[in-house]
XYZ file of N, CA and C in Angstrom:
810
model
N 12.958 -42.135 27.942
C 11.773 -41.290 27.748
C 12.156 -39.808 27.816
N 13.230 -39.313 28.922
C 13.222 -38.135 28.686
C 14.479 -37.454 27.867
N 14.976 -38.756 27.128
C 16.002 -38.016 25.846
C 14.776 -37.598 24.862
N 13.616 -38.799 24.770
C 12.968 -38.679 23.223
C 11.882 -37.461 23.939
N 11.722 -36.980 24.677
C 10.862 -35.107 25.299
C 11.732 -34.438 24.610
N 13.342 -34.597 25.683
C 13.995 -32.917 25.124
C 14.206 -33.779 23.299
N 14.351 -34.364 22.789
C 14.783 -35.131 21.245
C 13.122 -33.860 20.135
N 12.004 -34.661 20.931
C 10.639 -33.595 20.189
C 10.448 -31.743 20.604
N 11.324 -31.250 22.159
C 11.213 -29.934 22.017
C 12.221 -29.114 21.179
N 13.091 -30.300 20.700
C 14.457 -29.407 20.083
C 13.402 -29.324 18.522
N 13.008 -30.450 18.148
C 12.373 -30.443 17.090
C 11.446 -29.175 16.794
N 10.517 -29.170 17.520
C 9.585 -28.152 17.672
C 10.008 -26.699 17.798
N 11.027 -26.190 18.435
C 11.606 -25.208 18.816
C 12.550 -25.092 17.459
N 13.756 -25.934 16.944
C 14.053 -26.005 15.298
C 12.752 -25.414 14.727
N 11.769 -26.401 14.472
C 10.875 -25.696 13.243
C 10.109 -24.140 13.123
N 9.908 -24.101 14.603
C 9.233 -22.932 14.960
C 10.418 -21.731 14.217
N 11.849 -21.806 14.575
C 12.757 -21.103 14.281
C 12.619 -20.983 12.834
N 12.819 -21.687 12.105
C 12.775 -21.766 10.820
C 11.899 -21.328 10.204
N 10.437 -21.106 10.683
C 9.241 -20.695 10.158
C 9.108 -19.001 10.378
N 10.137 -18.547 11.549
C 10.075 -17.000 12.080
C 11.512 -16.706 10.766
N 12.459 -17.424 10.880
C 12.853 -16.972 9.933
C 12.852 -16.920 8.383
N 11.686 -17.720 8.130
C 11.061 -17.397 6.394
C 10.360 -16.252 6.552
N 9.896 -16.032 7.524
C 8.771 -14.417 7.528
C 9.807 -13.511 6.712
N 9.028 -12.365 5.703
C 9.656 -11.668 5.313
C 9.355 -10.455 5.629
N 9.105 -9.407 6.465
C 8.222 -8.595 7.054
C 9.094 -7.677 6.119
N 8.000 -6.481 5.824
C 8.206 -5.525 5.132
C 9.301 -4.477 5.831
N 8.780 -4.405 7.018
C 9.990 -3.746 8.121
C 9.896 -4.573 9.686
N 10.983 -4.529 10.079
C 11.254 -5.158 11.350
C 10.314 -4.600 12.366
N 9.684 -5.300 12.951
C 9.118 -5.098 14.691
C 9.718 -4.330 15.416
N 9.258 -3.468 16.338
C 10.120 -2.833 17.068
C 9.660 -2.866 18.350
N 10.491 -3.183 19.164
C 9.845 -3.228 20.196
C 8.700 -2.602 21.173
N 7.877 -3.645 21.691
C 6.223 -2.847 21.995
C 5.811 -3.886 23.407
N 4.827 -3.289 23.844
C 4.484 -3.925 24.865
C 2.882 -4.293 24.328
N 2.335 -5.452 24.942
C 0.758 -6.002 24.119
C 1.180 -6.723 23.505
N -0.001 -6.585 22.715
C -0.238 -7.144 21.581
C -1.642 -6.898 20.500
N -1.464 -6.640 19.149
C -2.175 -7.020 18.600
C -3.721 -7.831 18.504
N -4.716 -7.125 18.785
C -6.568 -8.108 18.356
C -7.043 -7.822 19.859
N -6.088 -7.628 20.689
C -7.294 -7.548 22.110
C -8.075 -6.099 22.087
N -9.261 -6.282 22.826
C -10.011 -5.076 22.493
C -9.251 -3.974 23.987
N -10.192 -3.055 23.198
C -9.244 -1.614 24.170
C -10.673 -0.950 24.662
N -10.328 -0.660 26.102
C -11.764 -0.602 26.487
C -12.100 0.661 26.556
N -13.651 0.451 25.960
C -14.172 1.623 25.092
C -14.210 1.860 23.612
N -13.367 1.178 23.370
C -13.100 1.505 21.959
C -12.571 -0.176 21.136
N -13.373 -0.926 20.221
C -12.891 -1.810 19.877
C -12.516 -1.364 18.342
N -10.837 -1.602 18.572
C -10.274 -1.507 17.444
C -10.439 -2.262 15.898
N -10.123 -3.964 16.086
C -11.013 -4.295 15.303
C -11.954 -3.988 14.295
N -13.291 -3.621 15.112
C -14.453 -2.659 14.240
C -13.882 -1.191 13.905
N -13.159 -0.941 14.633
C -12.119 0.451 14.030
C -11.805 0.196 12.656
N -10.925 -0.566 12.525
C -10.496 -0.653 11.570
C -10.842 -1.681 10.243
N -12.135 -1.999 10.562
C -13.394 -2.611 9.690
C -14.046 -1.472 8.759
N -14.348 -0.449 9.689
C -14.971 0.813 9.391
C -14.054 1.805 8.368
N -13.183 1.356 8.554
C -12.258 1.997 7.839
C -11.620 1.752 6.642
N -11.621 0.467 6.291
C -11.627 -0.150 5.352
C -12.564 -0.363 4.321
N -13.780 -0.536 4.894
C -14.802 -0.072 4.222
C -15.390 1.125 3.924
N -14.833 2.244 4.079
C -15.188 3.317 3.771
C -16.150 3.816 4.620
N -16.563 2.950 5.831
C -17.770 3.557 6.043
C -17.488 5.013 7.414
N -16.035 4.601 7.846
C -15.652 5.689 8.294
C -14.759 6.561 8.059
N -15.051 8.072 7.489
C -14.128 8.718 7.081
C -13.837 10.165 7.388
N -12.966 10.964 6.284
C -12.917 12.044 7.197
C -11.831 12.481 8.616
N -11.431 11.445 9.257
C -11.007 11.189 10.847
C -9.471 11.389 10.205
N -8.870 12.136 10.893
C -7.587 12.904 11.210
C -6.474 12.543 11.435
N -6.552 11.239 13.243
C -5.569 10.489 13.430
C -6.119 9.225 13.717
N -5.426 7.837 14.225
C -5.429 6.432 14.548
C -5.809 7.242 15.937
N -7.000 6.541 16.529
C -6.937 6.827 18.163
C -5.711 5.896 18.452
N -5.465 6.751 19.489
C -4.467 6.592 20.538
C -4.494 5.319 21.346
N -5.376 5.187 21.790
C -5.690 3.485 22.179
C -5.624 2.254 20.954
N -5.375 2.851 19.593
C -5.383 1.729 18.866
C -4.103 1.845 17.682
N -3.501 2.825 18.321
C -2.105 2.780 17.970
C -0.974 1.234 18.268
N -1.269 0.851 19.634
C -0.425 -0.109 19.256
C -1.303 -1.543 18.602
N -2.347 -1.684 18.568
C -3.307 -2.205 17.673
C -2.616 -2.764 16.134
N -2.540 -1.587 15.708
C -2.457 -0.747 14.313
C -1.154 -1.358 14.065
N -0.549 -1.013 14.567
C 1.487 -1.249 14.470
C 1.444 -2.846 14.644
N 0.819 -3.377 15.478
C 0.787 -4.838 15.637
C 0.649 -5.103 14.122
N -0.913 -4.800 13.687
C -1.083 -5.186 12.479
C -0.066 -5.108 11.565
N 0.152 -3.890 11.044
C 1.233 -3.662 9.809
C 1.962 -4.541 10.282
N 2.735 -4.149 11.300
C 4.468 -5.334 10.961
C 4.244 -6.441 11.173
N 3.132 -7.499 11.651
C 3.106 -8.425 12.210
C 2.953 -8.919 10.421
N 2.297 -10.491 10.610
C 2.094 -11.300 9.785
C 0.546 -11.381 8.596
N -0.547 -10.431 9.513
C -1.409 -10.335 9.337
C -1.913 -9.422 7.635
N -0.818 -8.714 8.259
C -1.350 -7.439 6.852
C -0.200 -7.986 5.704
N 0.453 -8.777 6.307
C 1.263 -9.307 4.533
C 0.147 -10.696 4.219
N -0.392 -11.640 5.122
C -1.351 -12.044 4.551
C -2.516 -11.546 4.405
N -3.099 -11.036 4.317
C -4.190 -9.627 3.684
C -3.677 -9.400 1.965
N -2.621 -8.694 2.024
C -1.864 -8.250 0.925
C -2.179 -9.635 -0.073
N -1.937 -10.466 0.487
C -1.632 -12.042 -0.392
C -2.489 -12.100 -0.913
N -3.817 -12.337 0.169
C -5.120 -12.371 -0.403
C -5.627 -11.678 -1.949
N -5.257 -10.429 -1.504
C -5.673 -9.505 -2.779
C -4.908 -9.547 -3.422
N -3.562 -9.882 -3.981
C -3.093 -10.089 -4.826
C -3.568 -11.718 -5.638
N -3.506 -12.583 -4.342
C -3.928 -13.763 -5.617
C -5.730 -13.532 -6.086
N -6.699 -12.646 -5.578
C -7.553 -12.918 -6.237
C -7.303 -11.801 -7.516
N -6.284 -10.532 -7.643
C -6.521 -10.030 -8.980
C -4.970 -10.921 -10.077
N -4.565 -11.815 -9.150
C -4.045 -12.418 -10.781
C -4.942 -13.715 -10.427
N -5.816 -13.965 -10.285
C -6.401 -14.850 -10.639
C -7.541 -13.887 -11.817
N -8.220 -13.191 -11.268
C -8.748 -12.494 -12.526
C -7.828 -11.971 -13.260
N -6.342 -11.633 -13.459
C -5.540 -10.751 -14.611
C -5.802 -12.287 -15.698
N -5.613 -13.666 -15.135
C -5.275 -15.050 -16.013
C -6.563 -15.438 -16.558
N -7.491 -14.829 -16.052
C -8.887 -15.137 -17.090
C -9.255 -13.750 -18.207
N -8.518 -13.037 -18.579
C -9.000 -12.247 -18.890
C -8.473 -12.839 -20.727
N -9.443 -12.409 -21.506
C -8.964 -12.275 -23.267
C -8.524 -10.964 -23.362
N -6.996 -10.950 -24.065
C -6.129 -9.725 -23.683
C -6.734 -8.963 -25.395
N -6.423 -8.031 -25.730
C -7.091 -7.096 -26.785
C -5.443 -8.115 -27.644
N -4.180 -8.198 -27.523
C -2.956 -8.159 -28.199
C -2.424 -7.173 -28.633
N -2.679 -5.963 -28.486
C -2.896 -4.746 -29.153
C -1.694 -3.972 -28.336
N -1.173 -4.692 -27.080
C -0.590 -3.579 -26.367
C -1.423 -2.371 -25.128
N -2.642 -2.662 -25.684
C -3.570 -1.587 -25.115
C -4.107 -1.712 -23.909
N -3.923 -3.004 -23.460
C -4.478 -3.224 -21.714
C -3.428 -2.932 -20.986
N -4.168 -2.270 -19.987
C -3.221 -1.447 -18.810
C -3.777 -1.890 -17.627
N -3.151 -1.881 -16.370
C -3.626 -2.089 -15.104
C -3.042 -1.044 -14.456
N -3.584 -0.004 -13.572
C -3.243 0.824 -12.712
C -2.814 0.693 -11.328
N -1.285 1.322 -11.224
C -0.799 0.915 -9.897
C -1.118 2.202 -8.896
N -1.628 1.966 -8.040
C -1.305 3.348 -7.058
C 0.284 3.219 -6.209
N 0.904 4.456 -5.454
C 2.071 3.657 -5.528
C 2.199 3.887 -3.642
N 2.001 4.880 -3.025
C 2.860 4.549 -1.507
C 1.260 4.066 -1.054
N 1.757 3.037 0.148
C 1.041 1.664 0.373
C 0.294 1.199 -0.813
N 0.859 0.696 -1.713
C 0.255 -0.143 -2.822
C 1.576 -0.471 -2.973
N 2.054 -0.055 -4.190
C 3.447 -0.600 -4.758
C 4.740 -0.723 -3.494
N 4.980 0.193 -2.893
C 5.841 0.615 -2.048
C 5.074 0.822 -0.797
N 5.282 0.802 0.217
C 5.397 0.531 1.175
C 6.304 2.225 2.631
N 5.204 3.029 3.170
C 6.140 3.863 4.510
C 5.987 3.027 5.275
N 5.936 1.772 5.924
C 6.270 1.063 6.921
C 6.915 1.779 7.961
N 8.372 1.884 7.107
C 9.828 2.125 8.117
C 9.200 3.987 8.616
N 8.563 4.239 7.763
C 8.884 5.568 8.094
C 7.342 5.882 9.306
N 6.400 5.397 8.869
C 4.923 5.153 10.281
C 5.222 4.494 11.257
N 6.696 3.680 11.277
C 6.879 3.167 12.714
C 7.431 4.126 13.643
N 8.166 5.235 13.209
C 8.646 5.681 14.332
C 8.006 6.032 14.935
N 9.016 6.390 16.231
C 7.892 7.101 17.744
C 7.535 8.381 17.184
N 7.923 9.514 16.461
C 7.533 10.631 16.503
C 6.333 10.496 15.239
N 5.572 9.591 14.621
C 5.144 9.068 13.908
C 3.533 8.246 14.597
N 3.996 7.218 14.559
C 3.206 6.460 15.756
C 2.309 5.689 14.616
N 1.937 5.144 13.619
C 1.214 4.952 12.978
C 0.029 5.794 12.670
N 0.352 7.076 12.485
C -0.857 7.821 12.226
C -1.992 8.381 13.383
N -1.119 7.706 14.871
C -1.744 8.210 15.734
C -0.841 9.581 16.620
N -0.464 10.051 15.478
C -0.359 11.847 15.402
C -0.527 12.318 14.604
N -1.172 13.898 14.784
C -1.223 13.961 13.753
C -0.097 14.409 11.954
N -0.933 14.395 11.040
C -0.005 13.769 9.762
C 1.141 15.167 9.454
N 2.061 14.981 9.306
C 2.921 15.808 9.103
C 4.035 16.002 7.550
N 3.311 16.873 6.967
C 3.659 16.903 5.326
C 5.106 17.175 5.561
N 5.713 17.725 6.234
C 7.229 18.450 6.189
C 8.179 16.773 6.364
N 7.818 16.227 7.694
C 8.416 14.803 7.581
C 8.552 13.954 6.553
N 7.407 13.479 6.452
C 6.621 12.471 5.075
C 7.823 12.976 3.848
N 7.496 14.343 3.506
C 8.556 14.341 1.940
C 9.559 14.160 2.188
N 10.237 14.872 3.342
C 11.671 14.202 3.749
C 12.220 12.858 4.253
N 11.026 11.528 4.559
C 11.271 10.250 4.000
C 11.374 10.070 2.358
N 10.107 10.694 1.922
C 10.109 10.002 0.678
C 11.135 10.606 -0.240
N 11.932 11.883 -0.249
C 13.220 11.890 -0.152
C 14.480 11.405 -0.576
N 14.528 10.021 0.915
C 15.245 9.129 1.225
C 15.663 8.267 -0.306
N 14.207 7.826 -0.566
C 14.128 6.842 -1.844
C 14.670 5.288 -1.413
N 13.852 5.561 -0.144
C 14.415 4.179 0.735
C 12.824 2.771 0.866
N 11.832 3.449 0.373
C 10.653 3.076 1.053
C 10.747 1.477 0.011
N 10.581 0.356 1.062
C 10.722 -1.069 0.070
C 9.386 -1.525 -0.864
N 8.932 -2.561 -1.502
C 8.382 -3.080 -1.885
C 7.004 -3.382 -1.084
N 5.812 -3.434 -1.331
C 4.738 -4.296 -1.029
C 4.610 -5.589 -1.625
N 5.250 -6.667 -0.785
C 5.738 -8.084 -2.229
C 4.472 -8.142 -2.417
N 3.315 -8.008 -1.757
C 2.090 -9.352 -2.722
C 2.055 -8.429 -4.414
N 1.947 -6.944 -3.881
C 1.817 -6.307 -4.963
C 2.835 -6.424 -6.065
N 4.067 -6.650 -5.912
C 5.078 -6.747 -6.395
C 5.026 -8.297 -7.498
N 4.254 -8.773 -6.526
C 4.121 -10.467 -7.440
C 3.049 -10.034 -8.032
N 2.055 -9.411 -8.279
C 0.880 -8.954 -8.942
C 1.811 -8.752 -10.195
N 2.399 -7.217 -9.574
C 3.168 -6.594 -11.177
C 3.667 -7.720 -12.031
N 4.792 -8.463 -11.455
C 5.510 -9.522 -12.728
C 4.834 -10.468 -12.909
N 4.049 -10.549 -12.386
C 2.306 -11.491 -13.080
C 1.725 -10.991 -14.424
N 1.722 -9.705 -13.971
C 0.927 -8.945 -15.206
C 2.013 -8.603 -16.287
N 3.222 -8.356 -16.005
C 3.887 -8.229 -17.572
C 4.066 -9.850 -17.859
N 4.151 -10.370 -16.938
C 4.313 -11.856 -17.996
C 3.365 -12.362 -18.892
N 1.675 -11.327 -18.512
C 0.717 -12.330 -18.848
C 0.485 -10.951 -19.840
N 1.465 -10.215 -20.046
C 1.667 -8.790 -21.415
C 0.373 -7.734 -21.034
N 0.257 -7.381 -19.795
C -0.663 -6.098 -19.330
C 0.610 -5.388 -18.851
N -0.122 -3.925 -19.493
C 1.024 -3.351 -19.267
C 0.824 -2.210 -17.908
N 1.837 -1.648 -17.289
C 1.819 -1.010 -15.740
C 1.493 0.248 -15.794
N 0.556 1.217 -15.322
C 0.813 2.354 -15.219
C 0.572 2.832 -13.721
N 1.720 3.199 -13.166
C 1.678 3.957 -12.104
C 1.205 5.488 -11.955
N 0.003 5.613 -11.311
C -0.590 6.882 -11.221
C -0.550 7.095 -9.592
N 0.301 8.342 -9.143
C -0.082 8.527 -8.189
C -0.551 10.139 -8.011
N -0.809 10.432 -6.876
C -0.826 11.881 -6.103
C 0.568 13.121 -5.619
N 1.315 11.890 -5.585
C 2.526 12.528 -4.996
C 2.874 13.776 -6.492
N 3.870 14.832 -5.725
C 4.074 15.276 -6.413
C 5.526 15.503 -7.436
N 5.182 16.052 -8.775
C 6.363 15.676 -10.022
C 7.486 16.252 -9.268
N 7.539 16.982 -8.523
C 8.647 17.231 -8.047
C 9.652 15.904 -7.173
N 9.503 15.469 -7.355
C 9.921 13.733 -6.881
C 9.890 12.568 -7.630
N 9.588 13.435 -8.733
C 9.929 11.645 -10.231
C 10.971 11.351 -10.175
N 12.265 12.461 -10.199
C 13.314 11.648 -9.821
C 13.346 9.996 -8.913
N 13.609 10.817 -7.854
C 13.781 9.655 -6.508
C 12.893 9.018 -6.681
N 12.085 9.122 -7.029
C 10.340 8.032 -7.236
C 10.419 6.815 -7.915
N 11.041 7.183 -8.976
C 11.762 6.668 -10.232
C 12.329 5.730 -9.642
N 13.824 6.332 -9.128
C 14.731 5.734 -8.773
C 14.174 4.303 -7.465
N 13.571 5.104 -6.542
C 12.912 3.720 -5.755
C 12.294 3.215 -6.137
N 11.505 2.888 -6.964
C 10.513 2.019 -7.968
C 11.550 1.155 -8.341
N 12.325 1.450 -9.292
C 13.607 0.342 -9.888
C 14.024 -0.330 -8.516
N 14.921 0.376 -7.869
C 15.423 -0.573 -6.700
C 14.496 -1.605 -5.538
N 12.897 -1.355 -6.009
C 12.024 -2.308 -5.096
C 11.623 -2.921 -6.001
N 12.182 -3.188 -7.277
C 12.005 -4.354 -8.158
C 11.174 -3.790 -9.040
N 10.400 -3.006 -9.286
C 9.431 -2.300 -9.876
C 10.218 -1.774 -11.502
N 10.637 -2.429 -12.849
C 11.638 -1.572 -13.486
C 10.935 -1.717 -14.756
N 9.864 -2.189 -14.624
C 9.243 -2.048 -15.847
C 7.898 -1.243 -16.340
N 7.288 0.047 -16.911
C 6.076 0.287 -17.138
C 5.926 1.206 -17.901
N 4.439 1.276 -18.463
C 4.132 2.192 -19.781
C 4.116 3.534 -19.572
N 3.290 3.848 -18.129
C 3.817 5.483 -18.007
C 3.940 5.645 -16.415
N 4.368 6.893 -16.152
C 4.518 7.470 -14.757
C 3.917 8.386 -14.275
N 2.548 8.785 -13.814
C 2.400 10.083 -13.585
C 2.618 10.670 -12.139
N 2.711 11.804 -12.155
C 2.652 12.339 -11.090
C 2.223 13.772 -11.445
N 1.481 13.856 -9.814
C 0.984 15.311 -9.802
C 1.561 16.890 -10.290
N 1.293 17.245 -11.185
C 2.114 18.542 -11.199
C 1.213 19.461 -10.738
N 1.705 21.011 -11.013
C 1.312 22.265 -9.893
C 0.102 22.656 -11.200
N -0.532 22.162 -12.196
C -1.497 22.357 -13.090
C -2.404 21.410 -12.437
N -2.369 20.323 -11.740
C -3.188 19.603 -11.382
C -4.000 19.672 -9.931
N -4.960 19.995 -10.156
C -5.742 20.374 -8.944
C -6.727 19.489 -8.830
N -8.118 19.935 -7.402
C -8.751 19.350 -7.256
C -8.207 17.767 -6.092
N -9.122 17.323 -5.462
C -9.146 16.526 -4.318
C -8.701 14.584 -5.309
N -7.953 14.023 -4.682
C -7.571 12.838 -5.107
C -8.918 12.133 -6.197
N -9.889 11.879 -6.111
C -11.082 11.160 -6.636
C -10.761 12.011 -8.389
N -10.986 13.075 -8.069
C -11.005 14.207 -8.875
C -9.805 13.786 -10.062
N -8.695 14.090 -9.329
C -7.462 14.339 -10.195
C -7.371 12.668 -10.650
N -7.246 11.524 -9.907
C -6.975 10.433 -10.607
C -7.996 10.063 -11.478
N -9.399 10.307 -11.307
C -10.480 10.124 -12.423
C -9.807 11.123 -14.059
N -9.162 12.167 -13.840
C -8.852 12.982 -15.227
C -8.288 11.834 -15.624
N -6.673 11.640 -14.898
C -5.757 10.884 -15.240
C -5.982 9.443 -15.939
N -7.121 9.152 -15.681
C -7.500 7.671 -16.099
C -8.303 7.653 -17.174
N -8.991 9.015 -16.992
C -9.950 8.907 -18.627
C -9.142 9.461 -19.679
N -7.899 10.524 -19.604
C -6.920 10.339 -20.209
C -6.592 8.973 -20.921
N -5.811 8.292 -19.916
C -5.593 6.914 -20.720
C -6.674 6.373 -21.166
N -8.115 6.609 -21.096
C -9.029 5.909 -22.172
C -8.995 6.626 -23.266
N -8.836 7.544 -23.253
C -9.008 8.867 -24.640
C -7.801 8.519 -25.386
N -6.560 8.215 -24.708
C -5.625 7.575 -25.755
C -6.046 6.075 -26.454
N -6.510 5.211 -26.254
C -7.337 4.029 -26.891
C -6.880 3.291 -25.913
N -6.083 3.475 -24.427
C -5.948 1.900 -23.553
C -7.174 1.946 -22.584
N -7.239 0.452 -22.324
C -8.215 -0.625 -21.935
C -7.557 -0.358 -20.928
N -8.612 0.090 -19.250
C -7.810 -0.258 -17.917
C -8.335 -1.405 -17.385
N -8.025 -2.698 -17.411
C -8.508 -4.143 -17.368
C -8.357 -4.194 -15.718
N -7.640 -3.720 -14.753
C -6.940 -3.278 -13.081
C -6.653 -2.066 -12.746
N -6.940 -2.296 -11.839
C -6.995 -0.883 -10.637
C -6.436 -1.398 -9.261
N -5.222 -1.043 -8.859
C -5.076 -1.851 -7.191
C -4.857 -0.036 -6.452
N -5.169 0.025 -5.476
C -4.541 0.710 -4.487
C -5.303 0.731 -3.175
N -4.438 1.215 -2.269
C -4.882 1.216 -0.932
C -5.980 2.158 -0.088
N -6.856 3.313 -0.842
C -7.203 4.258 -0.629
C -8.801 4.333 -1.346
N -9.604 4.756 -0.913
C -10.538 4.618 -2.175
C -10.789 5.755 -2.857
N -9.948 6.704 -2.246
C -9.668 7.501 -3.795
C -8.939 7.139 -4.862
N -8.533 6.068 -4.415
C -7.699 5.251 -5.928
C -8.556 4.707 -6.769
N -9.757 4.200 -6.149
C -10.555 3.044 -6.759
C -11.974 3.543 -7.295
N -12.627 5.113 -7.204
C -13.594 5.225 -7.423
C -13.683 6.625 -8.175
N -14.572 6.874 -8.889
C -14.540 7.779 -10.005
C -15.002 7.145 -11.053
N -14.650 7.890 -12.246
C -14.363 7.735 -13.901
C -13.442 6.926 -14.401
N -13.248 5.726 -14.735
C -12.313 5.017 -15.906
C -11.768 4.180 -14.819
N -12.364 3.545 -13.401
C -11.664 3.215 -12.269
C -10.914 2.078 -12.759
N -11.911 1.209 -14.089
C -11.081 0.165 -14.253
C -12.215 -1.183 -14.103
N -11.780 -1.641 -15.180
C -12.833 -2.991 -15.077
C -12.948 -3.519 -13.987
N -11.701 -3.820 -13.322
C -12.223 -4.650 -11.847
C -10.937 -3.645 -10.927
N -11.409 -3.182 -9.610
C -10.898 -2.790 -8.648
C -10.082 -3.651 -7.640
N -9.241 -3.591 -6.937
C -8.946 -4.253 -6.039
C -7.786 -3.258 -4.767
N -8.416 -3.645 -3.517
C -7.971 -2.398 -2.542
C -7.112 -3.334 -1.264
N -5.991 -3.156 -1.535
C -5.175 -3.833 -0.167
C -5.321 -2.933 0.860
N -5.188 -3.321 2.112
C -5.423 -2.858 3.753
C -4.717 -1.596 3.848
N -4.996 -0.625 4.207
C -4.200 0.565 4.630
C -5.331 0.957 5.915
N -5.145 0.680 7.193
C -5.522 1.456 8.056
C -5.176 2.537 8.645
N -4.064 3.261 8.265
C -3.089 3.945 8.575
C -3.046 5.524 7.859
N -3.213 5.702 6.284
C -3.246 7.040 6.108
C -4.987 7.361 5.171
N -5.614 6.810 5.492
C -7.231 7.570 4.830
C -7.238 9.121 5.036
N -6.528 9.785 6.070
C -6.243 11.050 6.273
C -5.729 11.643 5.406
N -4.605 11.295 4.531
C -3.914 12.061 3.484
C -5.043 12.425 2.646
N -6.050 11.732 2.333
C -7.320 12.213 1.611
C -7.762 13.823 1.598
N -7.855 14.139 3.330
C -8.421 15.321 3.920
C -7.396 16.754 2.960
N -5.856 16.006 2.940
C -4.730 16.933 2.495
C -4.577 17.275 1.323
N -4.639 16.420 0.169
C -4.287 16.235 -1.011
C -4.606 17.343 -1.951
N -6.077 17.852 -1.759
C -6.473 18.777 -2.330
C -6.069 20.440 -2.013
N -5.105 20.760 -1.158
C -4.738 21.594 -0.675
C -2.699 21.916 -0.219
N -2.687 20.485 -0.957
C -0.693 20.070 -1.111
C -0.523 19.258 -1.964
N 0.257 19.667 -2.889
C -0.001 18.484 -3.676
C 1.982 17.887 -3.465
N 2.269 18.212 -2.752
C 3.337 17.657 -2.165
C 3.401 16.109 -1.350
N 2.156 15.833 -1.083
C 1.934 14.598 -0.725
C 1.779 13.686 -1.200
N 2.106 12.471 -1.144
C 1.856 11.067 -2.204
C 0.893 10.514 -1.467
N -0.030 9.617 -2.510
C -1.071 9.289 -2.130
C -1.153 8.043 -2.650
């Protein structure tokens, strides 16, 4: 009896192993004390970050401080790559019902840091904190920089969904042209190597995120493409002029603040 105990904890302890090591986390855990979903008293994070997602709270500067390690739980844990999943399989489930024009002319719009790509590595650090300091433009460009920032896979399986099913990619972001280079360059290396155009902000482009990506999009209607998708993490990605037949917004609890900036740097990616 007690070979076939330790015979089922080796089992159990095997599978468990095997299941931590299929996780593919966008960036590694770092060590923390807690955990993740318990409430913080006074302040339930949770509805924090309900409110926030829904737009219904905005405006706000940093992550309170009590829901900093909250926050960090979320991102690196398991939670916000299944989130991600979610919204990716319900917009290729709508990209596979759609009647395509054949024309070349349907486009789906990518937004690109937390949408396509991913600051994970760079909101974990301590001098960072997930946004529970406040946001610092001088850092931020000198990650993005790097040209290190990885993939968002659900989004990533979205993209080669959509060229297989012949919609074509356009990445519109905020960040600024002064970084198409490296932008470029990390897009290709997070698997990203295929799409119809690239924009980025130049020093002619003004006005607050809603603003500038609404030009950018009725642009591409004025050229004759169909925007059939819209993904990004922000809802200045998702609302305006030409947003796009159907919207879809993966989890970012973390920078709604860059919003407050954008219109006043256009050095920031959005």
């Amino acid at each position: 009896m007690g070979l076939a105990i330790f015979l089922i904890l080796a089992t159990l302890i095997s599978t468990s192993h095997a299941k931590s090591v299929a996780f593919n986390p966008i960036h590694l855990l770092r060590p923390r004390s807690g955990s993740g979903g318990h409430r913080v008293q006074g302040l339930d994070c949770l509805s924090w970050r309900l409110a926030v997602e829904t737009n219904n709270l905005q405006r706000w500067k940093v992550v309170p401080e009590s829901c900093e390690n909250y926050v960090g739980n979320y991102m690196l844990g398991k939670q916000y790559r299944h989130d991600c999943d979610a919204v990716a399989d319900a917009a290729i489930e709508y990209a596979r019902s759609l009647k395509l024009g054949g024309d070349g002319k349907d486009v789906w719009v990518f937004d690109i840091d937390e949408t396509s790509l991913s600051n994970l590595p760079y909101y974990a650090r301590s001098d960072v904190q997930f946004g529970a300091l406040p946001y610092n433009a001088t850092k931020f460009d000198e990650w993005v920089a790097e040209g290190k920032a990885p993939s968002v896979p659900a989004v990533r399986r979205l993209y080669k969904t959509l060229l297989s099913l012949g919609i074509k990619p356009v990445f519109l972001t905020g960040g600024s042209d002064a970084f198409r280079r490296i932008r470029t360059t990390n897009l290709y290396a997070a698997g990203y190597r295929s799409w119809l155009k690239l924009i980025f902000k130049g020093e002619a482009d003004e006005g607050a995120a809603v603003v500038y990506k609404s030009r950018k999009r009725t642009e591409l209607v004025n050229q004759g493409y169909r925007i059939v998708g819209n993904i990004g993490d922000q809802w200045s990605d998702l609302l305006g002029a030409n947003a796009g037949n159907r919207t879809f917004k993966v989890p970012d609890p973390i920078v709604p603040l860059r919003i407050l900036i954008i219109g006043c740097s256009i050095s920031k990616s959005t």
